[in-house]
Amino acid sequence: MKLQALWRSPSAWPAGAALVLTLAVWLSYTAVYRAALQEAGQRGQAQMQLQARELLGSVEKFEHLPYLVGADQALAQVLSAPQDPLRLNAANRYLQFAQHRTGVAAIYLMDTTGHTLAASNWSTPGSFVGRNYRFRPYFQQAMEGGAGRFYGVGVTTGEPGFFIAAPLLQNNRIEGVVAVKVDLTPLEERWREAGLPLALADEAGVMFLSAQRDWRYRSLYPLAEPARAKLRETRQYGGTLTEALSPQGLDAAQAPTALQVVDGGHYLVQARPLEHFGWQLLLFADPGPARRQGALAAGLVGLSLAVVLLALAFAWQYRRRMSERRAMARERARAIEALERRIAERTAELTAANDAAVQTGKLALLGQMAAGISHELSQPLAALHTLADNAAEFLKRQDPDNASSNLQLIGGLCTRMGNIVGELKAFARKEPARLEPVRLAEVVASTLMLMEPLRHASQTRIETETLDAGLAVLGDGIRLEQVLVNLLRNGIDAMEGQAERRIDIRVSATGETVTLSVRDHGPGLSDAARAHLFEPFFTTKPSGKGLGLGLSLSQAIVREMGGQISAHNAGPGARFDVTMRRTATPPDATAPSEHPQLNRTPFYACTAD
Ligand code: ADP
């Protein structure tokens, strides 16, 4: 439950992302580092195998050299007469020759007391001749009849070497010992050059060869006193034995990926026993490259994951913004719907008000209209008469086609006459016009709102100058709107078929009057139109579109308010000026009005939200 709440709260996400990132970085580092270390271990094993073989080869090839050298007569003759300078000389030269040919460090002959009689280096300052090596294990082993092997630092030369010794037998008796010293330091040099971190330790755990130069003669673990005593006795490494590499002691049998502390540093330690000598070949691999590989992998994983997490964060943000935008769009659609509903309501109200306006305005025109009406009606009546007669005749002649087309024409004429009568019916009742101060800006705004669907459908631009909110006229707001609607509709009709449709609404005021001008950019008024414009039933529009009553009713309405309406040609287009009586600004429009139609918040106020 708690976890779910955490998941839902976006502020917890950065912390979660950081946790995931840290975990991924740590896991990838560990995995790659371990794998690299393991690989380094395997590589080390292979290298050690190769080096062990080379080491054994370079030592074993001299295993039999002391026997071979000892078989020469020159040595046997020295043993039988050690004081004879001629024999000694011959033996020395022979050993020098053998040493030179085999490439070993030295070959020498000792008597049974360990005293050196002859040596390959007899002529050098570090000559072994006259020295006694009785204390050396290899001498003792050879005196026991076997082959002696020993690695140590030369007591005479101070140089390390591998000593191989063999007894010199005469009549099955040991008469002396021949020893060969092999220099292994070139091997160490080769390790160093090849960058192989190898070392060679003896059975006591003392390293006598090491690619790391200052580790030579250091032990893998602290030596116990008996071992130390033995080293002193055999003078194996002279006096150079120094402290252990690791105070706890190294464990070469550790897991291959476990690091050990060696001489203050961390190494991957591997060991390989060289059983023939009781030695150990050791490899101290540096874990640095494995660490670097791990760090590189962790860096890459961290970076990629960070990119992915960032992308996710952006995607999430984007989705959120989109849903916000959708919510806003829904909100806007709701507002538009509400506005449209109000427009429809207002239109219905105005239509009702219009009926009243038509009624009152028309009465004044009734006399003027009588002539027009009788003309309008008598013509179709005469036509009806003729058409009816003809229809009867066609029926008599059995011509139903012509009879039915005549009847259709009769139907059309009836519709037209019905329309005229319908318009006139509105005149029957009279209701006096209500005159009160009306804000012109509000009238214009309402009219534009009413005209909006037609304006939009006809793609007309209506330019209105900013109107002084305090400008008011004496009149009936709703009827004035009707006049304006009529003028705008006529303008739009006149520009039908034009590429550009534009109507300008302007207002000019004097102290007494206010004139509202509606100017279109259509073809303007023809002479005939100018002469009959305000007469009822004058129209140039196709039948069904106009009855020719709009302007005559508008004139009646404006006159009833004490104003006047006039028509002009204005360059291209027609201009209609409606002049009204100016009056003082009425109280706030939002205050309740007595007029039943205006007793509400003006609908144009809703455009502000
Ligand atoms: P109707 O609605 O039948 O057109 P009106 O009284 O509104 O009746 O207009 C009468 C005639 O006056 C129209 O048929 C048209 O010929 C002409 N008229 C009115 N307004 C304009 C105008 N802005 N431009 C050109 N002609 C117009």
XYZ file of C-alpha atoms and ligand atoms in Angstrom:
636
model
C 0.000 0.000 0.000
C 2.787 2.394 0.983
C 4.850 1.410 -2.027
C 1.905 2.088 -4.306
C 1.496 5.567 -2.871
C 5.201 6.162 -3.426
C 4.880 5.024 -7.049
C 2.014 7.428 -7.661
C 3.838 10.458 -6.281
C 6.019 11.989 -9.039
C 8.351 13.594 -6.495
C 9.563 10.094 -5.502
C 10.566 9.287 -9.078
C 13.949 11.076 -9.172
C 14.963 9.220 -6.006
C 13.795 5.935 -7.549
C 15.649 6.666 -10.777
C 18.825 7.482 -8.819
C 18.494 4.190 -6.915
C 18.038 2.183 -10.122
C 20.963 3.999 -11.705
C 23.254 3.358 -8.747
C 22.273 -0.292 -8.631
C 22.843 -0.775 -12.358
C 26.230 0.970 -12.200
C 27.322 -1.102 -9.225
C 26.140 -4.398 -10.749
C 27.777 -3.759 -14.111
C 31.027 -2.710 -12.441
C 31.117 -5.835 -10.288
C 30.209 -8.205 -13.116
C 32.700 -6.814 -15.631
C 35.452 -6.436 -13.024
C 35.058 -10.058 -11.876
C 35.001 -11.371 -15.437
C 38.106 -9.361 -16.337
C 39.891 -10.575 -13.218
C 39.001 -14.169 -14.028
C 40.303 -13.713 -17.529
C 43.512 -12.196 -16.165
C 43.840 -15.279 -13.928
C 43.448 -17.638 -16.883
C 45.972 -15.647 -18.887
C 48.342 -15.802 -15.909
C 48.014 -19.587 -15.714
C 48.941 -19.926 -19.371
C 51.919 -17.597 -18.962
C 53.145 -19.519 -15.926
C 52.917 -22.811 -17.731
C 55.038 -21.439 -20.543
C 57.601 -19.892 -18.196
C 57.832 -23.023 -16.045
C 58.674 -25.062 -19.110
C 61.362 -22.615 -20.148
C 62.809 -22.514 -16.633
C 62.966 -26.275 -16.343
C 64.517 -26.508 -19.772
C 67.232 -24.023 -18.991
C 68.141 -25.877 -15.779
C 67.656 -29.494 -16.790
C 69.890 -29.264 -19.801
C 72.826 -28.934 -17.371
C 71.743 -31.811 -15.067
C 74.315 -34.194 -16.480
C 77.070 -31.689 -17.066
C 78.913 -32.395 -13.764
C 79.010 -36.143 -14.594
C 80.298 -35.476 -18.074
C 82.947 -33.044 -16.901
C 83.943 -35.388 -14.050
C 84.607 -38.189 -16.517
C 87.603 -36.343 -17.930
C 90.994 -37.705 -16.971
C 92.378 -34.257 -16.220
C 90.183 -34.045 -13.114
C 90.989 -37.565 -11.891
C 94.685 -36.792 -12.224
C 94.359 -33.699 -10.069
C 92.567 -35.655 -7.374
C 95.371 -38.211 -7.279
C 98.075 -35.480 -7.077
C 96.485 -32.223 -5.850
C 99.805 -30.432 -5.487
C 101.052 -30.966 -9.009
C 100.972 -27.556 -10.733
C 101.017 -29.065 -14.206
C 98.014 -31.239 -13.508
C 96.215 -28.371 -11.772
C 96.867 -26.150 -14.751
C 95.539 -28.793 -17.161
C 92.417 -29.274 -15.022
C 91.801 -25.492 -14.760
C 92.113 -25.044 -18.504
C 89.836 -27.970 -19.166
C 87.147 -26.570 -16.829
C 87.531 -23.114 -18.382
C 87.084 -24.668 -21.818
C 83.971 -26.619 -20.726
C 82.470 -23.545 -19.067
C 83.084 -21.491 -22.155
C 81.487 -24.087 -24.443
C 78.384 -24.711 -22.291
C 77.783 -21.116 -21.256
C 77.266 -21.886 -17.542
C 78.482 -19.425 -14.911
C 81.225 -21.679 -13.486
C 82.435 -25.297 -13.221
C 84.720 -26.412 -10.408
C 86.244 -29.441 -8.730
C 86.359 -30.032 -4.984
C 88.064 -32.722 -2.969
C 86.147 -34.762 -0.387
C 86.606 -32.004 2.232
C 84.878 -29.414 0.064
C 88.151 -27.696 -0.794
C 88.197 -26.352 -4.380
C 91.172 -27.687 -6.343
C 90.403 -26.395 -9.802
C 87.808 -23.998 -11.288
C 86.842 -22.521 -14.632
C 87.310 -19.060 -13.175
C 90.777 -19.850 -11.801
C 92.311 -16.833 -13.561
C 89.746 -14.242 -12.378
C 89.776 -12.213 -9.161
C 86.669 -14.120 -7.956
C 88.314 -17.490 -8.434
C 86.812 -20.411 -6.496
C 90.225 -22.139 -6.229
C 91.224 -22.579 -2.604
C 87.677 -21.971 -1.309
C 85.838 -24.499 0.785
C 82.157 -25.260 0.126
C 81.687 -28.068 2.603
C 78.724 -26.251 4.244
C 76.775 -26.069 0.982
C 73.947 -28.639 0.702
C 74.801 -29.526 -2.892
C 78.271 -30.642 -1.792
C 76.853 -32.701 0.998
C 74.271 -34.321 -1.282
C 76.971 -35.213 -3.841
C 79.172 -36.646 -1.076
C 76.253 -38.905 -0.194
C 76.469 -40.268 -3.721
C 73.515 -38.516 -5.337
C 73.124 -35.431 -7.490
C 73.173 -32.169 -5.516
C 70.916 -29.271 -6.339
C 70.847 -25.907 -4.691
C 69.987 -22.339 -5.425
C 71.837 -19.664 -3.579
C 73.956 -16.580 -3.640
C 77.584 -17.320 -4.341
C 79.648 -16.837 -1.188
C 82.646 -15.869 -3.294
C 81.111 -13.848 -6.082
C 77.965 -12.638 -4.313
C 76.063 -13.552 -7.464
C 73.073 -15.902 -7.296
C 73.028 -19.139 -9.184
C 71.741 -22.666 -9.391
C 74.313 -25.206 -8.294
C 74.318 -28.774 -9.651
C 76.834 -31.141 -8.180
C 77.853 -34.767 -8.850
C 80.335 -37.086 -7.111
C 83.503 -37.991 -8.957
C 83.929 -41.771 -8.538
C 87.132 -43.759 -8.817
C 86.937 -47.479 -8.245
C 83.473 -46.942 -6.837
C 84.808 -44.513 -4.291
C 83.939 -40.856 -4.047
C 87.203 -38.996 -4.628
C 85.811 -35.548 -5.184
C 82.801 -33.453 -6.286
C 82.260 -31.561 -9.557
C 79.855 -28.600 -9.359
C 78.281 -26.430 -12.057
C 76.835 -23.024 -11.339
C 74.042 -21.887 -13.694
C 73.089 -18.225 -13.812
C 69.273 -17.800 -13.798
C 69.206 -14.006 -13.603
C 68.848 -13.627 -17.414
C 65.488 -15.355 -17.002
C 64.467 -12.733 -14.478
C 65.632 -10.042 -16.884
C 63.465 -11.528 -19.631
C 60.378 -11.471 -17.348
C 60.983 -7.839 -16.626
C 61.366 -6.982 -20.276
C 58.196 -8.922 -21.231
C 56.245 -7.232 -18.432
C 55.517 -10.572 -16.758
C 55.048 -10.047 -13.001
C 56.613 -13.436 -12.148
C 58.700 -14.584 -9.226
C 60.342 -17.820 -8.189
C 60.298 -18.949 -4.553
C 62.221 -21.812 -2.956
C 60.758 -24.506 -0.732
C 61.169 -22.275 2.342
C 59.013 -19.576 0.667
C 61.845 -17.169 -0.079
C 61.709 -15.517 -3.497
C 65.086 -15.712 -5.167
C 64.098 -14.431 -8.585
C 61.523 -11.716 -9.162
C 60.554 -9.429 -11.996
C 59.915 -6.878 -9.272
C 63.563 -6.298 -8.365
C 63.162 -5.286 -4.709
C 61.180 -8.407 -3.897
C 64.192 -10.640 -4.381
C 65.140 -12.512 -1.152
C 61.896 -11.587 0.539
C 59.714 -14.394 1.901
C 56.047 -15.006 1.136
C 55.340 -15.188 4.867
C 57.294 -14.522 8.056
C 59.838 -17.328 8.495
C 60.035 -19.392 11.652
C 63.308 -19.449 13.572
C 64.453 -22.970 12.450
C 64.117 -21.895 8.791
C 66.064 -18.715 9.480
C 68.792 -20.697 11.224
C 69.105 -23.015 8.278
C 69.440 -20.104 5.866
C 72.204 -18.661 8.009
C 73.979 -21.990 8.155
C 73.919 -22.670 4.425
C 74.516 -18.989 3.679
C 72.015 -19.542 0.932
C 71.282 -15.885 0.282
C 74.307 -14.411 1.991
C 73.139 -11.851 4.519
C 70.500 -10.345 2.253
C 67.343 -11.975 3.610
C 64.801 -9.195 4.299
C 61.329 -9.073 5.798
C 58.253 -10.979 4.535
C 56.127 -9.570 1.674
C 52.957 -10.063 3.647
C 52.788 -10.146 7.450
C 49.800 -12.552 7.354
C 51.431 -14.718 4.709
C 50.267 -15.178 1.133
C 47.897 -17.942 0.274
C 48.425 -18.993 -3.314
C 45.541 -21.445 -3.061
C 43.033 -18.594 -2.689
C 40.076 -18.197 -5.074
C 41.374 -16.993 -8.408
C 39.497 -13.674 -8.178
C 40.472 -12.864 -4.581
C 43.007 -10.109 -4.180
C 45.781 -10.255 -1.610
C 47.804 -7.527 -0.007
C 51.412 -7.822 -1.120
C 53.980 -5.291 0.012
C 51.228 -2.718 0.613
C 49.583 -3.210 -2.807
C 46.691 -5.371 -4.004
C 47.482 -8.228 -6.365
C 45.881 -11.275 -7.843
C 48.357 -13.930 -6.654
C 48.707 -17.243 -8.494
C 51.199 -20.011 -7.892
C 52.446 -23.051 -9.769
C 54.640 -25.656 -8.068
C 57.817 -26.806 -9.830
C 57.976 -30.201 -8.162
C 61.335 -31.247 -9.535
C 63.025 -28.516 -7.467
C 60.439 -27.976 -4.745
C 60.071 -24.401 -6.001
C 57.019 -22.273 -6.702
C 56.508 -20.032 -9.707
C 54.391 -17.064 -8.650
C 52.479 -14.505 -10.647
C 51.408 -11.181 -9.156
C 48.811 -9.780 -11.561
C 47.835 -6.121 -11.242
C 43.999 -5.765 -10.919
C 44.194 -2.198 -12.319
C 43.190 -3.045 -15.915
C 40.241 -5.139 -14.661
C 39.170 -2.216 -12.479
C 39.401 0.138 -15.439
C 37.322 -2.236 -17.585
C 34.703 -2.427 -14.835
C 34.654 1.341 -14.491
C 34.295 1.764 -18.254
C 31.392 -0.693 -18.401
C 29.745 0.932 -15.391
C 30.172 4.344 -17.002
C 28.618 3.177 -20.271
C 25.734 1.407 -18.548
C 25.145 4.396 -16.284
C 25.199 6.817 -19.202
C 22.851 4.748 -21.375
C 20.490 4.153 -18.503
C 20.521 7.852 -17.666
C 19.634 8.624 -21.288
C 16.794 6.078 -21.199
C 15.488 7.427 -17.881
C 15.651 10.977 -19.189
C 13.791 9.949 -22.340
C 11.135 8.290 -20.176
C 10.846 11.424 -18.067
C 10.430 13.550 -21.195
C 7.849 11.151 -22.629
C 5.939 11.279 -19.368
C 6.053 15.091 -19.327
C 4.944 15.194 -22.945
C 1.991 12.881 -22.234
C 0.978 14.957 -19.259
C 1.131 18.167 -21.278
C -0.884 16.572 -24.068
C -3.622 15.440 -21.680
C -3.664 18.942 -20.168
C -4.029 20.367 -23.653
C -6.850 17.941 -24.421
C -8.614 18.980 -21.219
C -8.252 22.631 -22.243
C -9.642 21.867 -25.700
C -12.630 20.115 -24.081
C -13.140 23.155 -21.862
C -13.037 25.476 -24.871
C -15.494 23.298 -26.789
C -17.861 23.460 -23.798
C -17.573 27.281 -23.707
C -18.263 27.546 -27.451
C -21.263 25.265 -27.078
C -22.627 27.436 -24.264
C -22.109 30.549 -26.385
C -23.907 29.015 -29.341
C -26.791 28.063 -27.097
C -27.079 31.665 -25.909
C -26.954 32.955 -29.476
C -29.787 30.618 -30.439
C -31.810 31.810 -27.425
C -31.116 35.423 -28.294
C -32.048 34.885 -31.917
C -35.349 33.392 -30.836
C -35.967 36.384 -28.550
C -35.103 38.814 -31.312
C -37.339 37.050 -33.789
C -40.192 37.451 -31.349
C -39.266 41.120 -30.809
C -38.996 41.597 -34.549
C -42.587 40.545 -34.979
C -43.603 43.325 -32.639
C -41.407 45.829 -34.484
C -42.811 44.838 -37.819
C -46.294 45.187 -36.445
C -45.869 48.705 -35.127
C -43.637 50.002 -37.889
C -45.792 48.672 -40.637
C -48.991 50.402 -39.631
C -47.522 53.748 -40.639
C -46.776 52.312 -44.010
C -50.139 50.720 -44.549
C -51.559 53.443 -46.716
C -48.435 53.636 -48.823
C -48.457 49.901 -49.160
C -52.118 49.617 -50.199
C -51.342 50.471 -53.813
C -48.430 48.049 -53.905
C -50.474 45.309 -52.341
C -53.400 45.668 -54.715
C -50.909 45.674 -57.587
C -49.040 42.682 -56.196
C -52.231 40.734 -55.618
C -54.298 41.731 -58.653
C -51.624 40.574 -61.085
C -51.405 37.030 -59.712
C -55.181 36.947 -59.384
C -55.575 37.722 -63.078
C -52.938 35.130 -63.860
C -54.751 32.613 -61.654
C -57.909 33.257 -63.533
C -56.319 32.606 -66.912
C -54.382 29.557 -65.664
C -57.510 28.025 -64.137
C -59.473 28.555 -67.333
C -56.689 27.008 -69.387
C -56.400 24.070 -67.021
C -60.098 23.362 -67.437
C -59.673 23.582 -71.180
C -56.675 21.183 -71.128
C -58.674 18.702 -69.086
C -61.476 18.913 -71.546
C -58.972 18.156 -74.315
C -57.687 15.176 -72.388
C -54.228 16.835 -71.993
C -53.402 16.061 -68.362
C -49.691 17.032 -68.692
C -50.420 20.637 -69.578
C -53.280 20.708 -67.118
C -51.011 19.598 -64.258
C -48.234 22.092 -65.171
C -50.887 24.867 -65.090
C -52.026 23.633 -61.696
C -48.407 23.739 -60.470
C -48.096 27.363 -61.604
C -51.334 28.104 -59.765
C -49.847 26.509 -56.619
C -46.682 28.688 -56.923
C -48.764 31.890 -57.284
C -50.813 30.917 -54.242
C -47.614 30.479 -52.197
C -46.382 33.935 -53.233
C -49.659 35.563 -52.390
C -49.754 33.667 -49.108
C -46.295 35.101 -48.259
C -47.480 38.640 -48.964
C -50.572 38.157 -46.899
C -48.478 36.590 -44.125
C -46.204 39.638 -44.014
C -49.188 41.936 -43.925
C -50.817 39.994 -41.106
C -48.098 41.292 -38.885
C -49.517 44.799 -39.350
C -52.877 43.844 -37.930
C -51.973 44.469 -34.277
C -50.310 47.633 -33.121
C -47.975 48.021 -30.164
C -46.423 51.427 -29.519
C -42.631 51.636 -29.830
C -40.795 51.946 -26.532
C -38.240 54.740 -26.561
C -35.448 54.688 -24.035
C -31.708 55.475 -23.947
C -29.834 52.709 -25.727
C -26.053 52.281 -25.749
C -25.012 52.142 -29.395
C -21.915 50.031 -28.662
C -24.124 47.329 -27.118
C -26.547 47.391 -30.069
C -23.657 46.956 -32.523
C -22.074 44.165 -30.450
C -25.382 42.254 -30.248
C -25.992 42.672 -33.966
C -22.531 41.365 -34.819
C -23.118 38.371 -32.588
C -26.404 37.636 -34.372
C -24.797 38.026 -37.783
C -21.810 35.848 -36.948
C -23.114 32.583 -38.556
C -24.029 34.351 -41.816
C -20.849 36.440 -41.781
C -18.754 33.306 -41.323
C -20.628 31.344 -43.996
C -20.277 34.175 -46.524
C -16.605 34.814 -45.619
C -17.243 38.523 -45.077
C -14.972 40.818 -43.092
C -16.866 43.316 -40.929
C -14.701 46.239 -39.775
C -16.063 48.163 -36.813
C -14.323 51.182 -35.329
C -14.005 51.223 -31.577
C -17.212 52.723 -30.277
C -17.501 55.098 -27.366
C -19.160 53.017 -24.652
C -20.993 56.067 -23.338
C -22.598 56.986 -26.674
C -26.378 56.481 -26.418
C -29.427 57.181 -28.609
C -33.140 57.322 -27.927
C -34.874 54.242 -29.297
C -35.744 50.600 -28.960
C -32.554 48.487 -28.799
C -34.082 45.352 -30.237
C -35.716 47.089 -33.177
C -32.515 48.985 -33.886
C -30.692 45.649 -33.998
C -33.254 44.451 -36.535
C -32.529 47.495 -38.751
C -28.795 46.839 -38.536
C -29.241 43.124 -39.274
C -31.234 44.048 -42.359
C -28.605 46.501 -43.612
C -25.760 43.998 -43.045
C -27.693 41.190 -44.725
C -28.361 43.416 -47.787
C -24.640 44.311 -47.926
C -23.610 40.632 -47.789
C -26.193 39.748 -50.476
C -24.896 42.577 -52.711
C -21.306 41.260 -52.515
C -22.277 37.670 -53.330
C -19.881 36.197 -55.898
C -17.167 38.765 -55.155
C -13.650 37.625 -54.288
C -13.342 40.105 -51.421
C -16.260 40.858 -49.136
C -15.970 43.645 -46.629
C -18.373 45.853 -44.690
C -17.354 48.919 -42.651
C -19.400 50.158 -39.686
C -18.702 53.775 -38.648
C -20.264 56.106 -36.102
C -20.231 59.916 -36.097
C -21.921 62.101 -33.540
C -22.964 65.742 -33.076
C -24.402 67.245 -29.924
C -27.918 66.297 -31.037
C -27.544 63.275 -33.280
C -25.610 60.080 -33.793
C -25.202 58.614 -37.283
C -24.382 54.953 -37.797
C -23.093 54.126 -41.323
C -23.047 50.651 -42.874
C -20.957 50.562 -45.996
C -20.392 47.569 -48.239
C -17.898 47.127 -51.093
C -20.391 45.652 -53.573
C -21.609 47.057 -56.926
C -23.475 49.944 -55.286
C -27.063 51.078 -55.934
C -28.454 51.130 -59.444
C -30.565 54.121 -60.530
C -33.726 52.013 -60.284
C -32.784 50.881 -56.815
C -32.080 54.453 -55.677
C -35.519 55.532 -56.918
C -37.524 52.704 -55.291
C -35.309 51.469 -52.453
C -37.669 52.214 -49.585
C -40.823 51.195 -51.374
C -42.486 48.026 -50.171
C -42.093 45.042 -52.501
C -39.200 46.600 -54.428
C -36.595 43.870 -54.803
C -34.055 42.772 -57.379
C -33.480 39.461 -55.599
C -34.814 36.211 -57.021
C -38.289 35.220 -55.884
C -38.141 33.359 -52.609
C -34.999 35.218 -51.431
C -36.394 38.697 -50.937
C -39.873 40.184 -50.631
C -38.666 43.776 -50.865
C -39.975 44.631 -47.402
C -36.620 44.916 -45.468
C -35.738 48.540 -46.207
C -39.302 49.865 -46.082
C -39.765 48.265 -42.639
C -36.357 49.575 -41.510
C -37.367 53.060 -42.550
C -40.639 52.724 -40.660
C -38.790 51.591 -37.505
C -36.200 54.376 -37.643
C -38.820 57.034 -38.267
C -40.832 55.784 -35.349
C -37.790 56.447 -33.161
C -37.582 59.977 -34.514
C -34.624 59.206 -36.794
C -34.046 58.780 -40.477
C -32.349 56.417 -42.891
C -30.682 57.358 -46.179
C -28.893 55.492 -48.960
C -25.803 56.625 -50.913
C -23.311 55.322 -53.395
C -19.862 55.396 -51.794
C -17.274 54.959 -54.525
C -17.525 51.244 -54.993
C -20.366 49.948 -52.816
C -23.436 51.338 -51.099
C -23.639 53.205 -47.793
C -26.741 53.396 -45.569
C -26.762 56.107 -42.877
C -29.066 55.706 -39.882
C -29.324 58.956 -37.940
C -30.815 58.815 -34.420
C -31.475 61.289 -31.636
C -28.606 61.445 -29.172
C -29.312 61.127 -25.469
C -27.486 60.981 -22.144
C -25.735 57.737 -21.227
C -28.145 55.348 -19.522
C -27.336 53.821 -16.143
C -25.176 50.670 -16.041
C -26.334 48.165 -18.617
C -26.204 45.327 -16.124
C -28.890 47.049 -13.986
C -32.315 45.469 -14.474
C -34.308 47.148 -17.160
C -38.043 47.564 -17.348
C -38.097 46.369 -20.922
C -39.196 42.714 -20.870
C -36.711 41.766 -23.620
C -33.747 43.470 -21.969
C -34.493 42.378 -18.436
C -31.427 40.126 -18.328
C -27.649 40.234 -18.508
C -26.803 41.410 -22.055
C -25.700 38.360 -23.962
C -22.616 40.053 -25.439
C -21.234 40.206 -21.874
C -20.630 36.476 -22.097
C -17.949 36.987 -24.792
C -15.619 38.204 -22.065
C -15.240 34.732 -20.484
P -35.117 42.632 -50.196
O -34.797 41.997 -48.912
O -36.164 41.994 -50.948
O -33.906 42.806 -50.989
P -34.918 45.339 -49.302
O -35.888 46.407 -49.069
O -33.957 44.967 -48.235
O -35.699 44.064 -49.796
O -34.067 45.842 -50.539
C -34.622 46.226 -51.716
C -33.655 46.258 -52.854
O -32.725 47.267 -52.689
C -32.841 45.004 -52.964
O -33.537 44.022 -53.678
C -31.640 45.514 -53.740
O -31.897 45.565 -55.098
C -31.491 46.909 -53.255
N -30.474 47.019 -52.249
C -30.655 47.035 -50.913
N -29.449 47.104 -50.252
C -28.501 47.147 -51.224
C -27.064 47.235 -51.228
N -26.349 47.299 -50.056
N -26.438 47.270 -52.422
C -27.131 47.203 -53.567
N -28.440 47.117 -53.644
C -29.159 47.091 -52.495
